[in-house]
mmCIF file of C-alpha atoms in Angstrom:
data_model
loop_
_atom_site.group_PDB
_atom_site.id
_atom_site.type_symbol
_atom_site.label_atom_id
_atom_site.label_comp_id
_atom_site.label_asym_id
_atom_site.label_seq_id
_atom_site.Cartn_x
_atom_site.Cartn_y
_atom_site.Cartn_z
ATOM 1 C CA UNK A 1 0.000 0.000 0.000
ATOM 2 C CA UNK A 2 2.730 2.064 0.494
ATOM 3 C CA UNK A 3 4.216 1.531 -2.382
ATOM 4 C CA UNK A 4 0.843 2.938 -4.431
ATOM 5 C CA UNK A 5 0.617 5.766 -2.338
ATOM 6 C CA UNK A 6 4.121 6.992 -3.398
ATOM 7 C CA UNK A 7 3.189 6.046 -6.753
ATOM 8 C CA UNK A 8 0.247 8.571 -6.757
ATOM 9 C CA UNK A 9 1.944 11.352 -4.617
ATOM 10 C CA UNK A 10 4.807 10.608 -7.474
ATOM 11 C CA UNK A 11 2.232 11.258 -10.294
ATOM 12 C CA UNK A 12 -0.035 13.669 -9.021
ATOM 13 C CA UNK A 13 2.929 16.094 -7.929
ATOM 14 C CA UNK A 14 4.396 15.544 -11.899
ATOM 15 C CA UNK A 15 0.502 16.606 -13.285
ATOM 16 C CA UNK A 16 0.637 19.378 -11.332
ATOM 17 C CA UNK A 17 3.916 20.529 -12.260
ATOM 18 C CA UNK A 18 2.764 20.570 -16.013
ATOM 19 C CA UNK A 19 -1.006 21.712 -15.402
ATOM 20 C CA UNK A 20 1.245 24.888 -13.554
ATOM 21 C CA UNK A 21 3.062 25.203 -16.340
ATOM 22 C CA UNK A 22 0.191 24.757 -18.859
ATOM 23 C CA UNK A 23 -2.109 27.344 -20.792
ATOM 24 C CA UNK A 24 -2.702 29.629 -18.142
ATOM 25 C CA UNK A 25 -3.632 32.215 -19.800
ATOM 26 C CA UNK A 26 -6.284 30.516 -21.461
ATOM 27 C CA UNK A 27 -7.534 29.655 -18.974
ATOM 28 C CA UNK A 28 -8.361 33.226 -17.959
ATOM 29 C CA UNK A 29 -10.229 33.733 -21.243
ATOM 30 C CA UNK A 30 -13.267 32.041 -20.794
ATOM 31 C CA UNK A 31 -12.249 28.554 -22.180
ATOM 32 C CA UNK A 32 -15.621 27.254 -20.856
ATOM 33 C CA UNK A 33 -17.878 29.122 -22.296
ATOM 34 C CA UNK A 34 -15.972 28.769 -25.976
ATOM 35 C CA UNK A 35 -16.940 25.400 -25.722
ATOM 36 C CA UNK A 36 -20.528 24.308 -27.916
ATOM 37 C CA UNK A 37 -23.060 23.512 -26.120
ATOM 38 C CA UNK A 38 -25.669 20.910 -26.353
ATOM 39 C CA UNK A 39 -28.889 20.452 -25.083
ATOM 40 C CA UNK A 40 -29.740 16.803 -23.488
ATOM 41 C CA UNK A 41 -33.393 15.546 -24.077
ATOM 42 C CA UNK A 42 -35.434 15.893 -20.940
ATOM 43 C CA UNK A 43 -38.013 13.365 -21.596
ATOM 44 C CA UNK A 44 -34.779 10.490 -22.743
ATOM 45 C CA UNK A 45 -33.038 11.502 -19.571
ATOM 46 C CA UNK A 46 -35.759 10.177 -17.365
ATOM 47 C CA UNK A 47 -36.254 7.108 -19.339
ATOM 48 C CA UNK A 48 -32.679 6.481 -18.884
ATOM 49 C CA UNK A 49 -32.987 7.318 -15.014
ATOM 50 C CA UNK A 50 -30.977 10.343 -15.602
ATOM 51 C CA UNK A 51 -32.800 12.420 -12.506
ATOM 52 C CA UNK A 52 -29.835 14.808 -11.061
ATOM 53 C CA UNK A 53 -30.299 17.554 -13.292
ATOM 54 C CA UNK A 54 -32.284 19.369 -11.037
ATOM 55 C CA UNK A 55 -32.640 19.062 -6.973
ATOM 56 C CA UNK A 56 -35.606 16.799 -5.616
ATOM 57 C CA UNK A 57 -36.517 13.799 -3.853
ATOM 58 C CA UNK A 58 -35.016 11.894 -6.832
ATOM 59 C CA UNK A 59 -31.698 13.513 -6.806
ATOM 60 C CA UNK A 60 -31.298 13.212 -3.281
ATOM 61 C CA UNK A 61 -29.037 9.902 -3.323
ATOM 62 C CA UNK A 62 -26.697 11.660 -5.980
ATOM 63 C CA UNK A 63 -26.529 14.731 -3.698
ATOM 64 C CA UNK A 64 -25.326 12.392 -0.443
ATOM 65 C CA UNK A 65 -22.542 11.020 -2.761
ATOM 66 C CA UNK A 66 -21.789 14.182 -4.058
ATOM 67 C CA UNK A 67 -20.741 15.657 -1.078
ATOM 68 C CA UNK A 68 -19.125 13.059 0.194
ATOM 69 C CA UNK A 69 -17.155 12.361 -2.724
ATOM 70 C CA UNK A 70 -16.259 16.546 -2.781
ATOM 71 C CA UNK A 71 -15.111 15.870 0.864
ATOM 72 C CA UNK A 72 -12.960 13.358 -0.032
ATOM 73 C CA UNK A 73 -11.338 15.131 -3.028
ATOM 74 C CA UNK A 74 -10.964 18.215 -1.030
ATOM 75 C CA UNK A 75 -8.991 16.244 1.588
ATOM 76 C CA UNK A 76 -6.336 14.799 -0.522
ATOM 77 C CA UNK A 77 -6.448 17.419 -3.028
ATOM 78 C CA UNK A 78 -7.331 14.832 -5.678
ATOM 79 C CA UNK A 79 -9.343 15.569 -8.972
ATOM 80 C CA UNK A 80 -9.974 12.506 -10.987
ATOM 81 C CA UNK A 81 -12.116 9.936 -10.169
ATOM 82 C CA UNK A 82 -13.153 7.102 -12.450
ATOM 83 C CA UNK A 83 -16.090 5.292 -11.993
ATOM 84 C CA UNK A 84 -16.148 1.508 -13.122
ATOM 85 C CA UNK A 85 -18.415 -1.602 -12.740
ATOM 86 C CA UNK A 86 -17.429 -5.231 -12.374
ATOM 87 C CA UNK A 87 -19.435 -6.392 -14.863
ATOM 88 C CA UNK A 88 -21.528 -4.986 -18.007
ATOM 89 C CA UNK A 89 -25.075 -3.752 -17.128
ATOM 90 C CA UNK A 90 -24.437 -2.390 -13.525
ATOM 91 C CA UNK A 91 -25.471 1.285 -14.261
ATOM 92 C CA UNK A 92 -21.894 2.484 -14.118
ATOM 93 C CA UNK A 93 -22.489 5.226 -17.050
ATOM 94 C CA UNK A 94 -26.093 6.509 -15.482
ATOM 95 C CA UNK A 95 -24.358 7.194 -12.000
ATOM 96 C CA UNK A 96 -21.396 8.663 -13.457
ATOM 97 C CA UNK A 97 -24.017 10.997 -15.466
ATOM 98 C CA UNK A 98 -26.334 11.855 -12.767
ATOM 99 C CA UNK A 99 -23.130 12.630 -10.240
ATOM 100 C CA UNK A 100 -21.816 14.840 -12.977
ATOM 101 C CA UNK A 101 -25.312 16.795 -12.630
ATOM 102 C CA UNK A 102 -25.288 16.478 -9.054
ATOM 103 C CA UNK A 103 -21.661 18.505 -9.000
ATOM 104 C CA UNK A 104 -22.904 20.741 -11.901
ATOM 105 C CA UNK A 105 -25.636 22.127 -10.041
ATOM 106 C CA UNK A 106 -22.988 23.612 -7.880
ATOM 107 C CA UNK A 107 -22.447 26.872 -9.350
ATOM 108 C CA UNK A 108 -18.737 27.252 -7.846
ATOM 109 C CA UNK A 109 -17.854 23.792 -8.906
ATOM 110 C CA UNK A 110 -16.555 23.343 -12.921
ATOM 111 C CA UNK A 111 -17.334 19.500 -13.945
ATOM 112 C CA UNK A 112 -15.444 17.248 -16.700
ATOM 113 C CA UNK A 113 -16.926 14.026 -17.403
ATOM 114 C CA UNK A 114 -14.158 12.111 -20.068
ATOM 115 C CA UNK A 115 -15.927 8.919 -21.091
ATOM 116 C CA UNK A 116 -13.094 5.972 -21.772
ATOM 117 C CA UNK A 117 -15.577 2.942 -22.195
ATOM 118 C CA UNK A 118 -14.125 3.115 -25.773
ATOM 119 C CA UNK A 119 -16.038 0.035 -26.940
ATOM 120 C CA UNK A 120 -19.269 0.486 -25.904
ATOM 121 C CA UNK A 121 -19.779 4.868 -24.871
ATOM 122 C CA UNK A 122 -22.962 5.358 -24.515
ATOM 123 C CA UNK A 123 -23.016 8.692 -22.933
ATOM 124 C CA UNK A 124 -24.068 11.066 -25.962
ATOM 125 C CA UNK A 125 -27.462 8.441 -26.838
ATOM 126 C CA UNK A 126 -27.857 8.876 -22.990
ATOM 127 C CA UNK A 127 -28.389 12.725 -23.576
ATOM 128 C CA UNK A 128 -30.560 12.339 -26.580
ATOM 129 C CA UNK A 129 -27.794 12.893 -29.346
ATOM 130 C CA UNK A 130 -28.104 10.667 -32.108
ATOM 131 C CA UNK A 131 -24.706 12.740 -33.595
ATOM 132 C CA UNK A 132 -22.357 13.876 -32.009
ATOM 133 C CA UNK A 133 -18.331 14.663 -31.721
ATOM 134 C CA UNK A 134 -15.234 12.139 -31.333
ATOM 135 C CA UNK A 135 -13.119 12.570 -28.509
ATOM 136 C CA UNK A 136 -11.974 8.905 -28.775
ATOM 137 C CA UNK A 137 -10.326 9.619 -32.404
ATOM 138 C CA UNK A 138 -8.665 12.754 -30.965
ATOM 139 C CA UNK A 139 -7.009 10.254 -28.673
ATOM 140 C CA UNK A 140 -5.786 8.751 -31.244
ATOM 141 C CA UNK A 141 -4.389 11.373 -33.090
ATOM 142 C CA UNK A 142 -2.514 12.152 -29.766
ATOM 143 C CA UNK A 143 -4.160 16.252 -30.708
ATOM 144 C CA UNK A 144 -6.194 18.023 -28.550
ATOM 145 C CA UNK A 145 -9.203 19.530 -30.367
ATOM 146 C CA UNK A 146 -11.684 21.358 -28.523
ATOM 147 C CA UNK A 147 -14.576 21.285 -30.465
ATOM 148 C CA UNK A 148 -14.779 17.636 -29.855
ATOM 149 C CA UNK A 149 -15.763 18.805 -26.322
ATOM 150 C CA UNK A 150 -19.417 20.212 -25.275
ATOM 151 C CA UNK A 151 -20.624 22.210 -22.610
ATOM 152 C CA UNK A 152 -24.039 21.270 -20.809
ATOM 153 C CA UNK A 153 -25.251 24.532 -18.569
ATOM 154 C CA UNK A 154 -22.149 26.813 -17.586
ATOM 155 C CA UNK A 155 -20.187 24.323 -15.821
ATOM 156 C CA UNK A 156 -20.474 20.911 -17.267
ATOM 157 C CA UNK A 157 -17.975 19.710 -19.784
ATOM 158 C CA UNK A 158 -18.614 16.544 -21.735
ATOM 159 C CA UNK A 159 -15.406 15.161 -23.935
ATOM 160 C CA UNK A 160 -17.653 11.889 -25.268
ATOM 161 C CA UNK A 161 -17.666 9.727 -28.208
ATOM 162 C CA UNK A 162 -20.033 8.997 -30.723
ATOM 163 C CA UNK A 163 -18.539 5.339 -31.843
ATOM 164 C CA UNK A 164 -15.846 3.188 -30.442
ATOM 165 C CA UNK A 165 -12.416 2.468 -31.409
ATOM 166 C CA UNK A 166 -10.276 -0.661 -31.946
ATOM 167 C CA UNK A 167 -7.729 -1.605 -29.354
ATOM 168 C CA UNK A 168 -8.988 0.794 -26.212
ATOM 169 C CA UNK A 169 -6.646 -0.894 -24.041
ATOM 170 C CA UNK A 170 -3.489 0.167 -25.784
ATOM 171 C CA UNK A 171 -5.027 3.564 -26.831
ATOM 172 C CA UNK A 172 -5.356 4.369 -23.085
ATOM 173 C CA UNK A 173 -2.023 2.829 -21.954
ATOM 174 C CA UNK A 174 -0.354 5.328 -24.819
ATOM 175 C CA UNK A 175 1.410 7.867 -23.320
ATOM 176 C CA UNK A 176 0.302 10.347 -25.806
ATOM 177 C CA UNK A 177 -3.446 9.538 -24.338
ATOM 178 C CA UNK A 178 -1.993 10.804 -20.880
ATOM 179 C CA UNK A 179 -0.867 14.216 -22.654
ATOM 180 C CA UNK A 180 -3.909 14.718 -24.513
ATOM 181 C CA UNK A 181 -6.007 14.471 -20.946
ATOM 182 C CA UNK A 182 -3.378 16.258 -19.026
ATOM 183 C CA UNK A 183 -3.406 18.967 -21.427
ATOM 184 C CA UNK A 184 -7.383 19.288 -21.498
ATOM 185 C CA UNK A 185 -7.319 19.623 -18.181
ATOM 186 C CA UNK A 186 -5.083 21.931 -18.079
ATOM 187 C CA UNK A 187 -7.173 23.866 -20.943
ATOM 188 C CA UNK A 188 -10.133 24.022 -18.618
ATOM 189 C CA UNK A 189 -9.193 23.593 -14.930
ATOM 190 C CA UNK A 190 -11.967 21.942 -13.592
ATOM 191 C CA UNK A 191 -12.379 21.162 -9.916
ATOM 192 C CA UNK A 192 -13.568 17.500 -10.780
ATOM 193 C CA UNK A 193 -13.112 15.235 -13.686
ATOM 194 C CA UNK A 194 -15.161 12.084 -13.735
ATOM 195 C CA UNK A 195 -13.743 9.058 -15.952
ATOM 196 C CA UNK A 196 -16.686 6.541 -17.513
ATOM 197 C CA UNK A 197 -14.324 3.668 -17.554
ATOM 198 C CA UNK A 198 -14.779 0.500 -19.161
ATOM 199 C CA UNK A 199 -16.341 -2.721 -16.970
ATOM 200 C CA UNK A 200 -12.726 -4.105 -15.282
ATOM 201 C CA UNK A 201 -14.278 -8.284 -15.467
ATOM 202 C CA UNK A 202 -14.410 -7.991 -19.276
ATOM 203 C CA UNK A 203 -11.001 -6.624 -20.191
ATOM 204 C CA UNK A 204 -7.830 -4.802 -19.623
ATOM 205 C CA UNK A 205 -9.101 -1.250 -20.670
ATOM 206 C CA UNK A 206 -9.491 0.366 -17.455
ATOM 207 C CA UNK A 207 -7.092 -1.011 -15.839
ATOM 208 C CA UNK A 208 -4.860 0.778 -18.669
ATOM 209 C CA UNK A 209 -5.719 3.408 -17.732
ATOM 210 C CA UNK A 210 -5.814 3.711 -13.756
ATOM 211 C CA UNK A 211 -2.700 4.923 -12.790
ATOM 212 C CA UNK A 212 -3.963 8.338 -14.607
ATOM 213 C CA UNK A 213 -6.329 8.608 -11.576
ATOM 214 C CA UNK A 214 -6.630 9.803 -8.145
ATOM 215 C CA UNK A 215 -9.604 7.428 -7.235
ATOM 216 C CA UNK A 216 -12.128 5.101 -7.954
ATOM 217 C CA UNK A 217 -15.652 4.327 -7.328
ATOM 218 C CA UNK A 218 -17.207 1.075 -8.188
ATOM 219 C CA UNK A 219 -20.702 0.541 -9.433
ATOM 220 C CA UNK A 220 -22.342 -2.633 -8.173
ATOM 221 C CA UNK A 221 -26.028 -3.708 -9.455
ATOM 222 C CA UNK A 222 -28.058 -5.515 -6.472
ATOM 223 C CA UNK A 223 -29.586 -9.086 -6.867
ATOM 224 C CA UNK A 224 -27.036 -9.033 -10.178
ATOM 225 C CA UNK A 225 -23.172 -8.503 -9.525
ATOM 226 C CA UNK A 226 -21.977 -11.197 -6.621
ATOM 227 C CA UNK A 227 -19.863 -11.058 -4.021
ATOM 228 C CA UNK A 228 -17.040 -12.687 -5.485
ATOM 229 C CA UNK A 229 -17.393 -9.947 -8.622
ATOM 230 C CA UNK A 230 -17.044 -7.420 -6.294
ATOM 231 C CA UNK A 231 -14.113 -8.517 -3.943
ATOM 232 C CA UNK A 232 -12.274 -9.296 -7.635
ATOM 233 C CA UNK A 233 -13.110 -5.844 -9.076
ATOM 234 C CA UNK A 234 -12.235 -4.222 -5.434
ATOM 235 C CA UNK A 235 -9.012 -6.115 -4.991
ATOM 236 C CA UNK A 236 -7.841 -5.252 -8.538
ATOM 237 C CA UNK A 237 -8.403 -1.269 -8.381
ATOM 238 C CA UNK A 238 -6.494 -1.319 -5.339
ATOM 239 C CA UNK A 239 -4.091 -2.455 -6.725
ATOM 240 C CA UNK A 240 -3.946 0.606 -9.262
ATOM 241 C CA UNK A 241 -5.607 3.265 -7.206
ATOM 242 C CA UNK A 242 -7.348 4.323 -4.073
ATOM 243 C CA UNK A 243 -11.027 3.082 -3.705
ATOM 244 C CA UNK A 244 -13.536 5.302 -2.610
ATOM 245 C CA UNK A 245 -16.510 2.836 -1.981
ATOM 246 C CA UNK A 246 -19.027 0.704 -4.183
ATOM 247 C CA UNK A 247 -22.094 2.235 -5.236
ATOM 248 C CA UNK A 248 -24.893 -0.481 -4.719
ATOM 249 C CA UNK A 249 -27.132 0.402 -7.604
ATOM 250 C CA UNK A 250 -30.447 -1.012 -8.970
ATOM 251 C CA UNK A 251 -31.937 -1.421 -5.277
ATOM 252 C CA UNK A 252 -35.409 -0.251 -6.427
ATOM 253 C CA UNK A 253 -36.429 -1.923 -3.189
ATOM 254 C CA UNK A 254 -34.225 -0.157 -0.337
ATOM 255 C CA UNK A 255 -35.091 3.359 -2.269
ATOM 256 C CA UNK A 256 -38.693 3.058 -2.034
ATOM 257 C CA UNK A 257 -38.480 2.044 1.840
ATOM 258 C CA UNK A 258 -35.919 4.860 3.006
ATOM 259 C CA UNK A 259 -38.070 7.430 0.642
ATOM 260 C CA UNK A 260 -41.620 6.408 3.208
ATOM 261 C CA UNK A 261 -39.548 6.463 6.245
ATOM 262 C CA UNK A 262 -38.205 10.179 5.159
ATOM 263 C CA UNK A 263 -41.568 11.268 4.346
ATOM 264 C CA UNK A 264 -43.455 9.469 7.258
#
């Protein structure tokens, strides 16, 4: 454990280093709100159990995390945070949408959500997009281009792709990958970035890709992802990262109950 923690002290203190030495100054000219923006699809983002966007009973979970998460990253003056699942289907891309929300709605707070699940994104159909840009190929091209990067509200950046790419795992173990992100954030200095990573039980994508973190949360579905899923994915980030928690989504049944016992 010790060994990790020098590791990320190690990398964290290098990022900042070259984030200091970065595009300062344009980050003083309004980098933000240069960025297009797009407009999600209200109706599609409650099908899709999108419900952050604005505060209310059904945000309330996302709030709790929110803060806690903030805490956390305040702390250990950390930034990145990727969220990952053990498994396909656990919900890992709607919690890392409505926490993004969550944190947006915090008008002192400037949100990046990077989405790295290279083979399957889903983010953008999420929103309601059917089109929409290519951050994935930018990677790629090892270039930084900012128009492949929208803007939701003042404070929510969204660098999402509309199709996958061959090979994710060696795209995000490229170092050129690393400079790209590095000098995005840099670019737009936000006080969070969230990473939609790729399931870690199906492949070696995210774990390409972890040491580029400060954090992780996991996203476990109830009555779906077992035990021994979990204590695999868990013992694996740690590995590469610190863990924050698991997120025990799909637990329709546990919502309903602590919603009565609130409003009782």
């Amino acid at each position: 454990m010790e060994r990790i923690q020098s590791a990320l002290a190690k990398a964290r203190s290098a990022r900042d280093r070259k984030l200091q030495t970065g595009n300062s100054a344009a980050a003083d000219s309004g980098p933000w709100q240069e960025l297009a923006e797009i407009r999600p699809d209200q109706a599609l983002l409650a099908r899709n159990r999108v419900v952050a966007m604005h505060p209310g009973k059904s945000a309330a979970s996302f709030d709790v995390m929110r803060t806690n998460l903030l805490r956390t990253l305040r702390a250990n003056s950390w930034t990145r945070v990727a969220i990952t699942s053990p498994t396909p289907g656990c919900g890992k891309s709607t919690v890392a949408l409505n926490l993004a929300f969550s944190l947006a709605r915090l008008t002192d707070k400037r949100v990046l959500v990077i989405e790295l699940d290279l083979r399957r994104p889903s983010l953008l159909g999420m929103l309601g997009q059917s089109d929409g840009p290519q951050f994935a190929a930018r990677l790629g091209a090892g270039e930084l281009d900012m128009s492949q990067v929208k803007r939701v509200g003042p404070n929510l950046a969204l660098a999402l792709s509309a199709k996958g790419v061959a090979s994710p795992a060696e795209l995000l173990s490229a170092p050129r990958t690393a400079d790209l992100i590095d000098a995005l954030e840099a670019r737009l200095r936000p006080d969070v970035i969230l990473f939609d990573m790729s399931p870690m039980l199906v492949g070696d994508d995210a774990l390409a890709f972890l040491d580029q973190v400060d954090c992780a949360l996991m996203v476990a579905a109830a009555e779906e992802t077992t035990v021994a899923e979990i204590e695999k994915c868990g013992a694996d980030l740690a590995k590469r990262t610190q863990v924050l928690g698991v997120v025990l989504n799909k637990c329709r049944y546990m919502e309903d109950e602590e919603s009565r016992a609130y409003s009782e």
